[in-house]
Coordinates of C-alpha atoms in Angstrom, one line a residue:
Chain D
M25 CA -11.5 -15.7 16.1
N26 CA -11.8 -14.7 12.6
A27 CA -9.6 -14.2 9.4
L28 CA -8.6 -11.2 9.4
R29 CA -7.4 -11.3 13.4
L30 CA -5.8 -14.7 12.7
A31 CA -4.0 -13.3 9.6
W32 CA -2.9 -10.5 11.6
K33 CA -1.4 -12.7 14.6
N34 CA 0.2 -14.9 12.0
L35 CA 1.7 -11.8 10.4
R36 CA 2.9 -10.6 14.0
H37 CA 4.6 -14.2 14.8
R38 CA 7.0 -13.3 11.9
P39 CA 8.1 -9.7 12.3
L40 CA 11.0 -10.2 10.6
N41 CA 9.7 -11.7 7.4
T42 CA 6.6 -9.7 7.9
T43 CA 8.6 -6.4 7.9
F44 CA 10.7 -7.4 5.0
N45 CA 7.8 -8.2 2.7
M46 CA 5.9 -5.0 3.9
L47 CA 9.1 -3.0 3.3
L48 CA 9.3 -4.3 -0.3
M49 CA 5.2 -3.6 -0.8
A50 CA 5.6 -0.5 0.7
L51 CA 8.8 0.7 -1.7
S52 CA 6.8 -0.6 -4.7
G53 CA 3.7 0.9 -3.7
G54 CA 5.5 4.3 -2.9
L55 CA 7.3 4.5 -6.2
I56 CA 4.3 4.1 -8.1
T57 CA 2.4 6.8 -5.9
L58 CA 5.3 9.2 -6.1
G59 CA 5.6 8.5 -10.3
F60 CA 1.8 9.0 -10.6
L61 CA 1.6 11.9 -8.3
V62 CA 4.7 14.0 -9.6
S63 CA 4.0 13.5 -13.1
T64 CA 0.4 13.9 -13.6
Q65 CA 0.5 17.0 -11.2
F66 CA 3.6 18.2 -13.3
E67 CA 2.0 18.1 -16.5
D68 CA -1.3 19.2 -15.3
H69 CA 0.7 22.4 -14.0
F70 CA 2.0 23.0 -17.0
G71 CA -0.7 22.9 -19.0
K72 CA -2.9 25.0 -17.0
N73 CA -0.2 27.6 -17.1
L74 CA -0.2 27.9 -20.7
G75 CA -2.9 30.0 -21.0
P76 CA -3.8 31.4 -24.6
A77 CA -0.1 32.2 -25.5
E78 CA 0.6 30.6 -28.8
L79 CA 3.9 32.3 -29.6
V80 CA 6.3 33.8 -27.0
L81 CA 8.6 36.8 -28.5
S82 CA 11.6 37.6 -26.8
A83 CA 15.4 38.1 -26.8
K84 CA 17.3 35.2 -28.8
G85 CA 18.4 32.3 -26.4
S86 CA 17.1 28.9 -25.0
P87 CA 13.7 28.5 -26.4
L88 CA 13.1 26.2 -23.8
Q89 CA 14.3 28.8 -21.3
S90 CA 12.4 31.5 -22.7
V91 CA 9.0 29.4 -22.1
L92 CA 9.8 28.6 -18.7
C93 CA 10.8 32.0 -17.9
N94 CA 7.7 34.0 -19.5
L95 CA 5.1 31.4 -19.1
F96 CA 5.9 29.2 -16.0
H97 CA 8.4 32.0 -14.3
L98 CA 10.7 29.0 -13.8
D99 CA 14.1 30.1 -15.4
A100 CA 15.8 33.4 -16.0
P101 CA 14.8 35.9 -18.7
T102 CA 16.7 35.6 -21.9
G103 CA 17.5 39.2 -22.1
N104 CA 15.7 42.2 -23.1
I105 CA 14.0 43.4 -26.4
S106 CA 13.2 47.0 -27.4
L107 CA 9.6 48.0 -27.9
E108 CA 10.7 49.7 -31.1
E109 CA 10.8 46.0 -32.5
C110 CA 7.9 44.9 -30.8
R111 CA 5.3 48.0 -31.8
P112 CA 3.8 46.1 -34.8
F113 CA 2.8 43.2 -32.4
L114 CA 1.1 45.2 -30.0
N115 CA -1.0 46.8 -33.0
P116 CA -4.6 45.6 -32.3
R117 CA -5.1 45.3 -36.0
H118 CA -2.5 43.1 -36.8
P119 CA -3.2 40.6 -39.5
V120 CA -1.9 37.4 -37.7
I121 CA -1.7 38.6 -33.9
A122 CA -4.9 38.7 -32.3
Q123 CA -4.1 39.3 -28.8
S124 CA -0.8 40.0 -27.2
L125 CA 0.4 40.4 -23.7
P126 CA 3.8 42.3 -23.0
L127 CA 6.3 41.3 -19.9
A128 CA 9.1 42.7 -18.0
L129 CA 10.7 40.3 -15.6
G130 CA 14.0 39.7 -13.6
D131 CA 13.1 41.2 -10.2
Q132 CA 11.6 39.7 -7.0
A133 CA 9.8 41.0 -3.6
M134 CA 9.7 38.7 -0.6
G135 CA 10.7 36.0 -2.4
S136 CA 8.1 36.1 -5.1
R137 CA 8.4 37.4 -8.9
L138 CA 7.7 41.0 -9.9
V139 CA 6.1 40.8 -13.1
G140 CA 5.5 44.4 -15.2
T141 CA 2.9 43.9 -17.4
T142 CA -0.4 45.7 -18.6
T143 CA -4.3 45.5 -17.6
E144 CA -4.3 43.2 -20.5
Y145 CA -2.8 40.5 -17.8
G146 CA -6.5 39.9 -16.2
P147 CA -8.4 39.2 -19.3
W148 CA -5.4 37.5 -20.7
Y149 CA -5.2 35.0 -17.7
R150 CA -9.0 35.2 -17.2
L151 CA -8.0 36.3 -13.6
Q152 CA -10.4 38.2 -11.0
L153 CA -9.4 40.6 -8.1
A154 CA -10.3 39.2 -4.8
E155 CA -10.7 42.6 -3.4
G156 CA -9.0 46.0 -4.4
R157 CA -8.4 47.1 -8.0
W158 CA -6.0 47.0 -10.9
F159 CA -2.9 49.3 -10.9
E160 CA -3.8 52.7 -12.0
G161 CA -0.3 53.7 -11.7
D162 CA 3.4 53.1 -11.1
F163 CA 4.6 51.4 -8.0
Q164 CA 1.0 49.9 -7.3
A165 CA 1.1 46.3 -7.1
V166 CA -1.9 43.3 -7.3
L167 CA -0.6 40.5 -5.5
G168 CA -1.3 36.9 -6.5
S169 CA -3.6 34.9 -3.7
D170 CA -0.7 32.8 -2.3
V171 CA 1.7 36.0 -2.2
A172 CA -1.2 38.0 -0.3
R173 CA -1.3 34.8 2.0
K174 CA 2.3 34.2 2.9
S175 CA 3.4 38.2 3.1
K176 CA 0.2 38.8 5.1
L177 CA -0.2 42.2 3.3
R178 CA -3.4 43.8 2.8
I179 CA -4.8 46.6 0.4
G180 CA -2.7 50.0 0.9
D181 CA 0.2 48.1 2.6
R182 CA 3.7 48.9 1.5
F183 CA 6.5 47.1 0.4
V184 CA 10.1 47.1 -1.2
S185 CA 11.3 45.2 -4.2
D186 CA 14.9 43.3 -4.9
H187 CA 16.9 43.4 -7.8
G188 CA 17.3 40.1 -9.3
L189 CA 15.3 37.1 -9.1
A190 CA 17.1 35.1 -5.8
A191 CA 17.5 36.8 -2.6
T192 CA 20.9 35.5 -2.6
D193 CA 22.1 36.8 -5.8
I194 CA 25.2 38.6 -5.6
A195 CA 23.7 41.2 -8.0
S196 CA 20.4 41.6 -6.1
H197 CA 20.4 44.7 -3.8
Q198 CA 17.2 46.1 -2.6
H199 CA 15.2 49.0 -4.5
A200 CA 15.3 50.8 -1.1
D201 CA 13.8 54.2 -2.5
D202 CA 10.8 53.2 -4.3
S203 CA 8.2 51.0 -2.4
F204 CA 5.1 49.8 -3.9
V205 CA 1.5 50.1 -2.6
V206 CA -0.8 47.1 -2.7
T207 CA -3.8 47.8 -4.6
G208 CA -5.5 44.8 -5.4
I209 CA -5.3 41.0 -4.5
L210 CA -6.2 38.2 -7.1
Q211 CA -8.7 35.5 -6.6
S212 CA -6.7 31.9 -6.6
S213 CA -6.6 30.8 -9.7
G214 CA -4.6 27.4 -9.2
T215 CA -1.7 28.9 -11.6
V216 CA 1.3 30.4 -11.5
S217 CA -0.4 33.8 -11.2
D218 CA -1.0 32.7 -7.5
R219 CA 2.5 33.4 -7.0
L220 CA 3.3 36.9 -8.9
I221 CA 3.1 40.5 -8.1
L222 CA 2.1 42.3 -10.9
V223 CA 2.9 45.8 -11.5
T224 CA 3.3 48.6 -14.4
I225 CA 6.0 48.1 -16.9
S226 CA 6.9 51.8 -16.1
S227 CA 7.6 50.8 -12.3
Y228 CA 10.3 48.3 -14.0
W229 CA 11.7 51.0 -15.5
S230 CA 11.8 53.6 -12.8
L231 CA 13.4 50.9 -10.4
H232 CA 16.1 50.5 -12.8
H233 CA 16.8 54.1 -13.1
E234 CA 20.3 54.2 -11.9
E235 CA 21.5 51.2 -13.9
H236 CA 20.3 53.2 -17.0
A237 CA 21.7 56.1 -15.8
E238 CA 24.9 54.7 -15.3
G239 CA 24.8 52.6 -18.7
G240 CA 23.9 55.8 -20.4
E241 CA 20.6 54.4 -21.4
P242 CA 17.1 56.7 -21.0
H243 CA 15.2 56.0 -18.4
H244 CA 11.6 56.3 -18.3
H245 CA 10.0 59.9 -17.1
G246 CA 6.6 59.9 -18.9
P247 CA 3.4 59.1 -17.5
P248 CA 2.8 55.6 -16.4
C249 CA 2.2 52.8 -19.1
L250 CA -1.1 50.9 -18.4
T251 CA -2.3 49.4 -21.2
N252 CA -0.8 48.0 -24.2
E253 CA -1.4 51.2 -26.3
D254 CA 0.5 53.4 -23.7
L255 CA 3.1 50.9 -24.1
A256 CA 3.1 51.1 -27.9
A257 CA 3.2 55.1 -27.6
T258 CA 6.4 54.7 -25.9
D259 CA 10.0 53.4 -25.8
G260 CA 12.4 51.3 -23.7
K261 CA 12.5 47.7 -23.2
I262 CA 10.8 44.7 -22.0
T263 CA 11.7 40.9 -21.5
S264 CA 8.6 39.5 -23.6
L265 CA 5.6 39.7 -25.6
L266 CA 3.3 36.6 -25.2
C267 CA 1.0 36.3 -28.6
S268 CA -1.9 34.7 -29.6
F269 CA -2.9 34.2 -33.3
R270 CA -6.2 35.2 -35.1
G271 CA -6.8 31.6 -36.4
R272 CA -4.7 28.5 -37.4
N273 CA -3.7 29.2 -41.1
V274 CA -0.5 29.4 -43.2
Q275 CA 0.2 32.6 -42.2
S276 CA 0.1 31.9 -38.5
L277 CA 2.3 28.5 -38.8
N278 CA 4.8 30.4 -40.8
F279 CA 4.7 33.5 -38.7
G280 CA 7.3 32.2 -36.0
R281 CA 9.7 31.4 -38.5
N282 CA 9.5 34.9 -40.3
V283 CA 10.1 36.9 -36.8
N284 CA 13.2 34.5 -36.5
E285 CA 14.4 35.1 -39.9
N286 CA 13.8 38.8 -40.4
T287 CA 14.3 40.4 -37.0
G288 CA 16.0 40.4 -34.0
L289 CA 13.5 38.9 -31.7
M290 CA 13.1 35.0 -31.0
A291 CA 9.7 33.3 -31.6
T292 CA 9.2 30.3 -29.8
S293 CA 6.0 28.0 -29.6
P294 CA 5.1 27.3 -26.3
A295 CA 3.3 24.1 -27.4
I296 CA 6.2 22.6 -29.1
E297 CA 8.7 23.4 -26.5
I298 CA 6.4 21.7 -23.6
N299 CA 6.2 18.8 -25.8
R300 CA 9.7 18.7 -25.9
L301 CA 10.1 19.3 -22.2
Y302 CA 7.6 16.1 -21.6
E303 CA 9.4 14.1 -23.6
I304 CA 12.3 14.4 -21.6
T305 CA 10.7 14.4 -18.3
G306 CA 8.4 11.3 -19.4
N307 CA 11.6 9.3 -20.1
A308 CA 12.0 9.8 -16.5
A309 CA 9.0 9.1 -15.4
S310 CA 8.8 5.8 -17.5
L311 CA 12.0 4.7 -16.1
L312 CA 10.7 5.1 -12.3
S313 CA 7.8 3.3 -13.3
N314 CA 9.6 0.6 -14.9
V315 CA 11.6 0.2 -11.9
A316 CA 8.3 0.6 -9.8
F317 CA 6.7 -2.2 -11.5
L318 CA 9.9 -4.4 -11.2
L319 CA 9.9 -3.9 -7.5
V320 CA 6.0 -5.1 -7.5
F321 CA 6.8 -8.2 -8.9
L322 CA 9.9 -8.6 -6.8
A323 CA 7.8 -7.9 -3.7
L324 CA 4.7 -10.1 -4.7
L325 CA 7.6 -13.1 -5.6
S326 CA 9.1 -12.7 -2.2
L327 CA 5.6 -12.7 -0.5
F328 CA 4.9 -15.9 -2.7
I329 CA 8.1 -17.4 -1.3
S330 CA 7.6 -16.6 2.3
L331 CA 4.0 -17.9 2.3
W332 CA 4.7 -20.9 0.4
Q333 CA 7.4 -21.4 3.4
A334 CA 5.5 -20.5 6.2
M335 CA 3.0 -23.0 4.8
E336 CA 5.5 -26.1 4.6
D337 CA 6.1 -24.9 8.2
R338 CA 2.6 -24.9 9.5
R339 CA 1.7 -28.1 7.9
Y340 CA 0.3 -29.8 11.1
E341 CA -1.1 -26.6 12.0
L342 CA -3.5 -26.7 9.3
A343 CA -4.0 -30.8 9.7
L344 CA -4.9 -30.2 13.2
L345 CA -7.2 -27.5 11.9
R346 CA -9.0 -29.6 9.4
F347 CA -8.9 -32.5 11.7
A348 CA -10.8 -30.0 14.1
G349 CA -13.3 -29.3 11.6
A350 CA -12.0 -26.3 9.6
R351 CA -13.4 -27.0 6.3
P352 CA -11.1 -26.4 3.3
G353 CA -12.6 -23.1 2.0
Q354 CA -12.1 -21.6 5.5
L355 CA -8.1 -22.2 5.5
L356 CA -8.2 -21.1 1.9
R357 CA -9.7 -17.7 3.3
W358 CA -7.3 -17.2 6.3
T359 CA -4.2 -17.8 4.1
M360 CA -5.1 -15.5 1.5
A361 CA -6.6 -12.8 4.0
E362 CA -2.8 -13.2 5.6
S363 CA -1.1 -12.4 2.1
A364 CA -3.9 -9.6 1.2
M365 CA -3.2 -7.7 4.8
L366 CA 0.2 -8.0 4.4
S367 CA 0.2 -6.5 0.8
L368 CA -2.5 -3.9 1.5
L369 CA -0.7 -2.4 4.8
G370 CA 2.6 -2.5 2.8
I371 CA 1.2 -0.7 -0.1
L372 CA -0.9 2.0 2.1
S373 CA 2.1 2.7 4.0
G374 CA 4.0 3.2 1.0
M375 CA 1.5 5.5 -0.4
I376 CA 1.4 7.5 2.5
A377 CA 5.2 7.8 2.9
A378 CA 5.2 9.3 -0.8
H379 CA 3.0 11.7 0.1
L380 CA 4.9 12.7 3.4
L381 CA 8.0 12.6 1.3
L382 CA 6.9 15.0 -1.2
A383 CA 5.5 17.2 1.9
L384 CA 9.1 16.9 3.3
L385 CA 11.0 18.3 0.2
N386 CA 8.3 20.5 -0.9
P387 CA 9.8 23.9 1.0
S388 CA 13.2 22.7 -0.1
L389 CA 12.7 22.1 -3.6
G390 CA 9.9 24.3 -4.0
L391 CA 7.9 21.6 -5.5
E392 CA 4.5 23.2 -5.3
A393 CA 5.3 26.7 -6.2
R394 CA 7.5 25.9 -8.9
Y395 CA 5.8 23.0 -10.3
G396 CA 2.3 23.0 -8.9
I397 CA 3.3 19.3 -7.3
R398 CA 1.3 19.1 -3.9
P399 CA 1.6 16.6 -1.4
D400 CA -1.8 16.5 -0.4
R401 CA -3.5 15.9 -3.4
L402 CA -4.5 12.3 -4.9
F403 CA -3.6 11.8 -8.4
P404 CA -6.9 10.2 -10.4
G405 CA -7.2 6.5 -10.0
E406 CA -5.1 6.7 -6.5
W407 CA -7.6 4.7 -4.9
L408 CA -6.6 1.9 -7.5
V409 CA -3.3 1.5 -6.1
P410 CA -4.5 -0.1 -2.9
L411 CA -7.0 -2.2 -4.4
A412 CA -4.7 -3.6 -6.9
G413 CA -2.4 -4.1 -3.8
L414 CA -5.3 -6.4 -2.3
V415 CA -6.0 -8.2 -5.4
A416 CA -2.1 -9.0 -5.9
G417 CA -1.7 -10.0 -2.1
M418 CA -4.4 -12.5 -2.7
L419 CA -3.3 -13.8 -5.6
A420 CA 0.0 -14.6 -4.2
G421 CA -1.5 -16.1 -1.3
L422 CA -3.6 -18.3 -3.7
L423 CA -1.3 -20.6 -4.6
P424 CA 0.4 -21.3 -1.1
A425 CA -3.1 -21.4 0.2
L426 CA -4.3 -24.3 -2.4
R427 CA -1.4 -26.4 -1.6
A428 CA -1.8 -26.0 2.2
L429 CA -5.3 -27.7 1.1
R430 CA -3.7 -30.7 -0.8
T431 CA -1.8 -31.3 2.4
D432 CA -2.7 -34.9 3.3
I433 CA -4.2 -34.9 7.0
H434 CA -3.6 -38.6 7.6
H435 CA -0.1 -38.6 6.4
T436 CA 0.6 -35.5 8.2
L437 CA -0.4 -36.3 11.7
S438 CA 0.9 -39.8 11.0
E439 CA 4.4 -38.2 11.0
G440 CA 4.2 -37.3 14.1
Chain S
M4 CA -20.0 -46.2 21.3
L5 CA -17.4 -47.7 19.0
T6 CA -17.7 -50.8 17.0
T7 CA -15.6 -52.0 13.7
L8 CA -16.8 -54.9 11.6
N9 CA -14.9 -56.6 8.7
L10 CA -12.5 -53.5 8.4
Q11 CA -10.1 -53.2 5.4
Y12 CA -8.2 -50.4 4.2
R13 CA -6.1 -50.1 1.4
Y14 CA -3.5 -47.2 0.4
P15 CA -4.5 -45.7 -3.0
D16 CA -0.8 -44.7 -3.9
N17 CA 0.7 -48.5 -3.3
E18 CA -0.7 -52.2 -2.6
R19 CA -0.2 -52.1 0.9
S20 CA -3.2 -53.0 2.5
F21 CA -4.4 -54.0 6.2
T22 CA -7.0 -56.2 7.5
F23 CA -7.9 -54.7 11.1
P24 CA -9.9 -57.2 13.5
D25 CA -13.2 -56.2 14.8
A26 CA -13.0 -53.8 17.8
R27 CA -15.5 -52.7 20.0
C28 CA -15.4 -49.9 23.0
D29 CA -18.3 -49.3 25.1
A30 CA -19.4 -45.4 26.2
G31 CA -17.2 -44.6 29.1
A32 CA -14.8 -47.1 28.4
S33 CA -11.3 -47.6 27.5
L34 CA -9.3 -49.6 24.8
L35 CA -5.8 -50.4 24.3
V36 CA -4.8 -51.3 20.8
H37 CA -1.2 -52.7 21.0
G38 CA 0.9 -53.8 18.0
P39 CA 4.6 -53.3 16.4
S40 CA 5.4 -50.1 14.3
G41 CA 3.8 -50.3 11.0
C42 CA 1.0 -52.7 11.7
G43 CA -1.6 -50.0 11.0
K44 CA -2.7 -48.7 14.2
T45 CA -2.3 -45.5 13.2
T46 CA -4.5 -46.0 9.8
W47 CA -7.2 -47.7 11.7
M48 CA -7.4 -44.8 14.2
H49 CA -7.7 -42.3 11.3
L50 CA -10.4 -44.3 10.0
I51 CA -12.3 -44.4 13.5
A52 CA -11.8 -40.5 13.1
G53 CA -13.3 -40.2 9.5
L54 CA -9.9 -38.8 8.3
L55 CA -9.9 -42.0 5.8
R56 CA -12.4 -44.0 4.0
P57 CA -12.0 -47.9 4.4
E58 CA -12.1 -50.0 1.5
K59 CA -14.4 -52.3 3.1
G60 CA -16.4 -52.6 6.6
E61 CA -18.3 -50.6 9.0
I62 CA -17.3 -48.1 11.5
V63 CA -19.9 -47.1 14.2
V64 CA -18.9 -44.0 16.5
A65 CA -21.4 -42.9 18.8
D66 CA -24.8 -44.5 17.0
T67 CA -23.2 -42.9 13.6
A68 CA -22.4 -45.2 10.9
L69 CA -19.1 -43.2 9.3
H70 CA -19.6 -44.7 6.0
A71 CA -23.4 -43.1 5.3
L72 CA -21.8 -39.2 6.0
S73 CA -20.6 -37.1 3.3
R74 CA -17.0 -35.4 3.7
K75 CA -18.6 -32.0 5.1
E76 CA -20.7 -34.2 7.4
L77 CA -17.3 -36.3 8.8
D78 CA -15.5 -32.9 9.3
A79 CA -18.4 -31.6 11.5
F80 CA -18.8 -35.1 13.3
R81 CA -15.0 -35.1 13.6
A82 CA -15.0 -32.0 15.2
S83 CA -17.6 -32.2 17.6
T84 CA -17.4 -36.0 18.8
V85 CA -13.7 -37.0 18.5
G86 CA -10.8 -35.4 20.6
L87 CA -7.3 -36.2 19.7
V88 CA -4.3 -36.8 21.7
L89 CA -1.0 -36.8 19.6
Q90 CA 2.5 -37.9 20.5
R91 CA 3.8 -34.4 19.6
P92 CA 0.9 -32.1 20.2
H93 CA 1.4 -29.4 17.3
F94 CA -0.4 -25.8 18.4
L95 CA -0.6 -22.8 16.2
A96 CA 2.5 -21.1 17.0
A97 CA 1.0 -17.5 16.7
L98 CA -1.6 -18.1 19.0
T99 CA -2.0 -18.1 23.2
V100 CA -2.8 -21.4 24.4
L101 CA -6.3 -19.9 25.5
E102 CA -6.5 -18.5 21.5
N103 CA -5.6 -22.2 20.6
L104 CA -8.3 -23.8 22.4
S105 CA -10.7 -21.1 21.9
L106 CA -10.3 -21.6 18.0
F107 CA -11.1 -25.5 18.4
Q108 CA -14.2 -24.5 20.0
Q109 CA -15.0 -22.2 17.2
L110 CA -14.2 -25.0 14.5
A111 CA -16.5 -27.1 16.3
G112 CA -19.3 -24.9 15.9
L113 CA -19.4 -24.3 19.8
R114 CA -19.6 -21.0 21.6
V115 CA -16.3 -20.2 23.2
D116 CA -16.7 -20.7 26.7
K117 CA -13.1 -19.4 28.4
T118 CA -14.2 -20.7 31.8
H119 CA -14.2 -24.3 30.7
I120 CA -10.8 -23.6 29.1
A121 CA -9.5 -22.2 32.0
G122 CA -11.1 -25.3 34.2
L123 CA -9.7 -27.7 32.1
L124 CA -6.3 -26.5 32.3
E125 CA -6.5 -26.1 36.4
A126 CA -7.7 -29.8 36.3
L127 CA -4.4 -30.6 34.3
D128 CA -2.4 -28.4 36.4
V129 CA -1.5 -25.7 33.7
R130 CA -3.7 -23.2 34.7
D131 CA -1.1 -20.5 34.7
K132 CA -0.2 -21.4 31.0
L133 CA -3.3 -20.1 29.8
H134 CA -1.8 -16.8 28.2
A135 CA 1.7 -18.5 27.3
K136 CA 2.8 -19.1 23.5
P137 CA 2.8 -22.6 22.5
S138 CA 6.8 -22.2 21.7
S139 CA 7.4 -21.4 25.7
L140 CA 5.9 -24.8 27.1
S141 CA 7.9 -27.5 28.2
Q142 CA 7.1 -31.1 26.8
G143 CA 5.1 -31.8 29.8
Q144 CA 3.2 -28.7 29.7
S145 CA 2.7 -29.0 26.0
Q146 CA 1.6 -32.9 26.3
R147 CA -1.2 -31.6 28.9
I148 CA -2.3 -28.6 27.0
G149 CA -2.5 -31.2 24.1
L150 CA -4.8 -33.2 26.0
A151 CA -6.8 -30.3 27.3
R152 CA -7.5 -29.3 23.3
A153 CA -8.7 -32.8 22.9
L154 CA -10.8 -32.4 25.9
V155 CA -12.2 -28.8 24.8
N156 CA -15.4 -29.8 22.7
H157 CA -16.7 -32.6 25.3
P158 CA -16.2 -35.4 22.9
R159 CA -17.5 -38.6 23.3
L160 CA -14.4 -40.4 22.1
L161 CA -10.9 -39.6 23.3
L162 CA -8.3 -41.0 20.7
A163 CA -4.4 -40.9 21.6
D164 CA -1.9 -41.9 19.4
E165 CA 1.0 -43.1 20.8
P166 CA 1.2 -40.4 23.4
T167 CA 4.2 -42.0 25.5
S168 CA 6.4 -43.0 23.1
G169 CA 10.2 -41.6 24.2
L170 CA 9.3 -41.2 27.6
D171 CA 10.8 -42.7 30.4
D172 CA 8.8 -45.0 32.9
E173 CA 7.7 -42.7 35.4
R174 CA 6.2 -40.3 32.8
T175 CA 4.7 -43.0 31.0
A176 CA 2.7 -44.4 33.8
L177 CA 1.7 -40.5 34.6
V178 CA 0.6 -39.9 31.1
A179 CA -1.6 -43.0 31.2
K180 CA -3.3 -42.3 34.4
M181 CA -3.7 -38.8 33.0
L182 CA -5.6 -40.0 30.3
L183 CA -7.6 -42.7 32.0
D184 CA -8.4 -40.4 34.6
Q185 CA -9.6 -37.6 32.4
A186 CA -11.9 -40.0 30.7
K187 CA -13.2 -41.4 33.4
Q188 CA -14.2 -38.2 35.0
R189 CA -15.9 -36.9 31.6
G190 CA -17.5 -39.8 30.6
T191 CA -15.5 -40.0 27.5
S192 CA -14.3 -43.2 25.8
L193 CA -10.3 -43.8 25.4
V194 CA -9.2 -45.4 22.7
L195 CA -5.2 -45.4 22.9
V196 CA -2.9 -46.8 20.3
S197 CA 0.2 -47.6 20.7
H198 CA 3.3 -50.0 20.4
D199 CA 4.5 -49.5 24.1
A200 CA 4.3 -52.6 26.4
R201 CA 4.4 -50.8 29.5
L202 CA 0.8 -49.3 29.1
K203 CA -0.9 -52.9 29.2
P204 CA -1.1 -53.0 32.8
F205 CA -3.4 -50.0 32.6
F206 CA -6.0 -51.4 30.7
T207 CA -8.4 -54.1 31.1
N208 CA -9.5 -54.2 27.2
E209 CA -7.0 -54.8 24.8
I210 CA -7.1 -55.5 21.0
A211 CA -3.4 -56.7 19.3
F212 CA -2.6 -55.8 15.7
S213 CA 0.1 -57.8 13.9

């Protein structure tokens, strides 16, 4: 009978008490795990998807919405902007802007967002093709790795797109006339690009041919726009232009404000908007972790109290064990093993529950797809959680154990 | 087997002190220590078991002078040499009878011997309780198993503290015979401490405390 087996038997002997304490430990350990899992991966996700963009030019609206939509593909576009307004910023010799990436958004195919862009997209996000080639004309598509995996489409396969961002969108209808052919599949990058379908902006214009015709607007008849230069040479509407600066200087600092004041465009700094977002989520995360730490305290207190009570109940047992030759150190180990085991098991089951909960919520909330939160990942330092549980459990057991040792064998046995 | 000489004990927390008459019990013999409640019988027994240290006097158990032993040596000595029968035996509630007895073997530094444990329970007519939890035992059964536990490490001295209090005449006789029989069969000395006058007919050696 070693310390662990005896601890296990003692725990099983009081199933209600053990279950309650384990639930409390599991709840606190689970909440801590959940909080860290979500917040670390959430911030990691946003950090990774920022790319080189230092300024987002889009239609006027909510700055945060513009950043969420154009960089993270989470929200709806703020509206359209005309190429005429953007043309100066597409010029490679612009004094402030080093590079730019035009985007046309708003449609989807097979549940993934369809992104109209140029061949600049690959170098901008440092993406490599796993197979095939980049689009060389309209209605050619490059699939993100996740899209390819889920749709099982191969090079040369065809698919049609839906108008609108949600399949259930009332305004959505299939662009049945025009189908895309897959020309390339991207290597996985762990960013939002894995879940996008990249096409030319001129394909986008062709898709919206009917609406343009009805609305009296011109639609695209010219050659496909593959590069930024092609785009600069034509007219039409896009959703946004992502820009990087030549350097950090007074000009670049004031550039956004100048655009906002002097043009019909909205210039948004992703860094500022993301920090604002972190402030909001950070408050929620710190509230969650405060509640979690309060729960940890309560769980340890409950563990301490029930062990204290158990030691009272086991006074005779302990006195007998001492009579039978058990050394004080042995009894100390046994008692601490009991609380450490309970705490560790509770914390571990809570951690497993946290991961399972994320896995369960993942499909309906789109945790992985939208926020890059993977249930099967450990957060950095997650192994410290069970270790802390073990140590805290041992400490919670220390005082009851010391009290058990102070019990006078003679007095206890004399009482009958 | 057991010799005490000029034994005195004083409680550390109050003025109460006891002076005990000299006692002697040969190997394999039995001794009844008799006296009214509160005369220090249990204290005396715990002195013999090495749980308490005397203020004065000498105790020699199984050729070992207890005052010469350290705390740790006393713990080991007690585990291997002395068996204790209590008025109400207490067991580790989470363990079965077999596990309780095995643990006592283990604590004395002996190998766990399940055959020996089963044999002891057989001799005391409670073999079927080998895998029972202590909470399921009747009073009589737990007393027998308490005795089995006291005997499990082949002690040379068996100490019994008020084993018959609260029992009727018939049960008192049964318990007394059981203790004497087992001690005799196993060549163990038996020292029984009690205020119960009904036990006197069963013992030839007796010391009265007052």
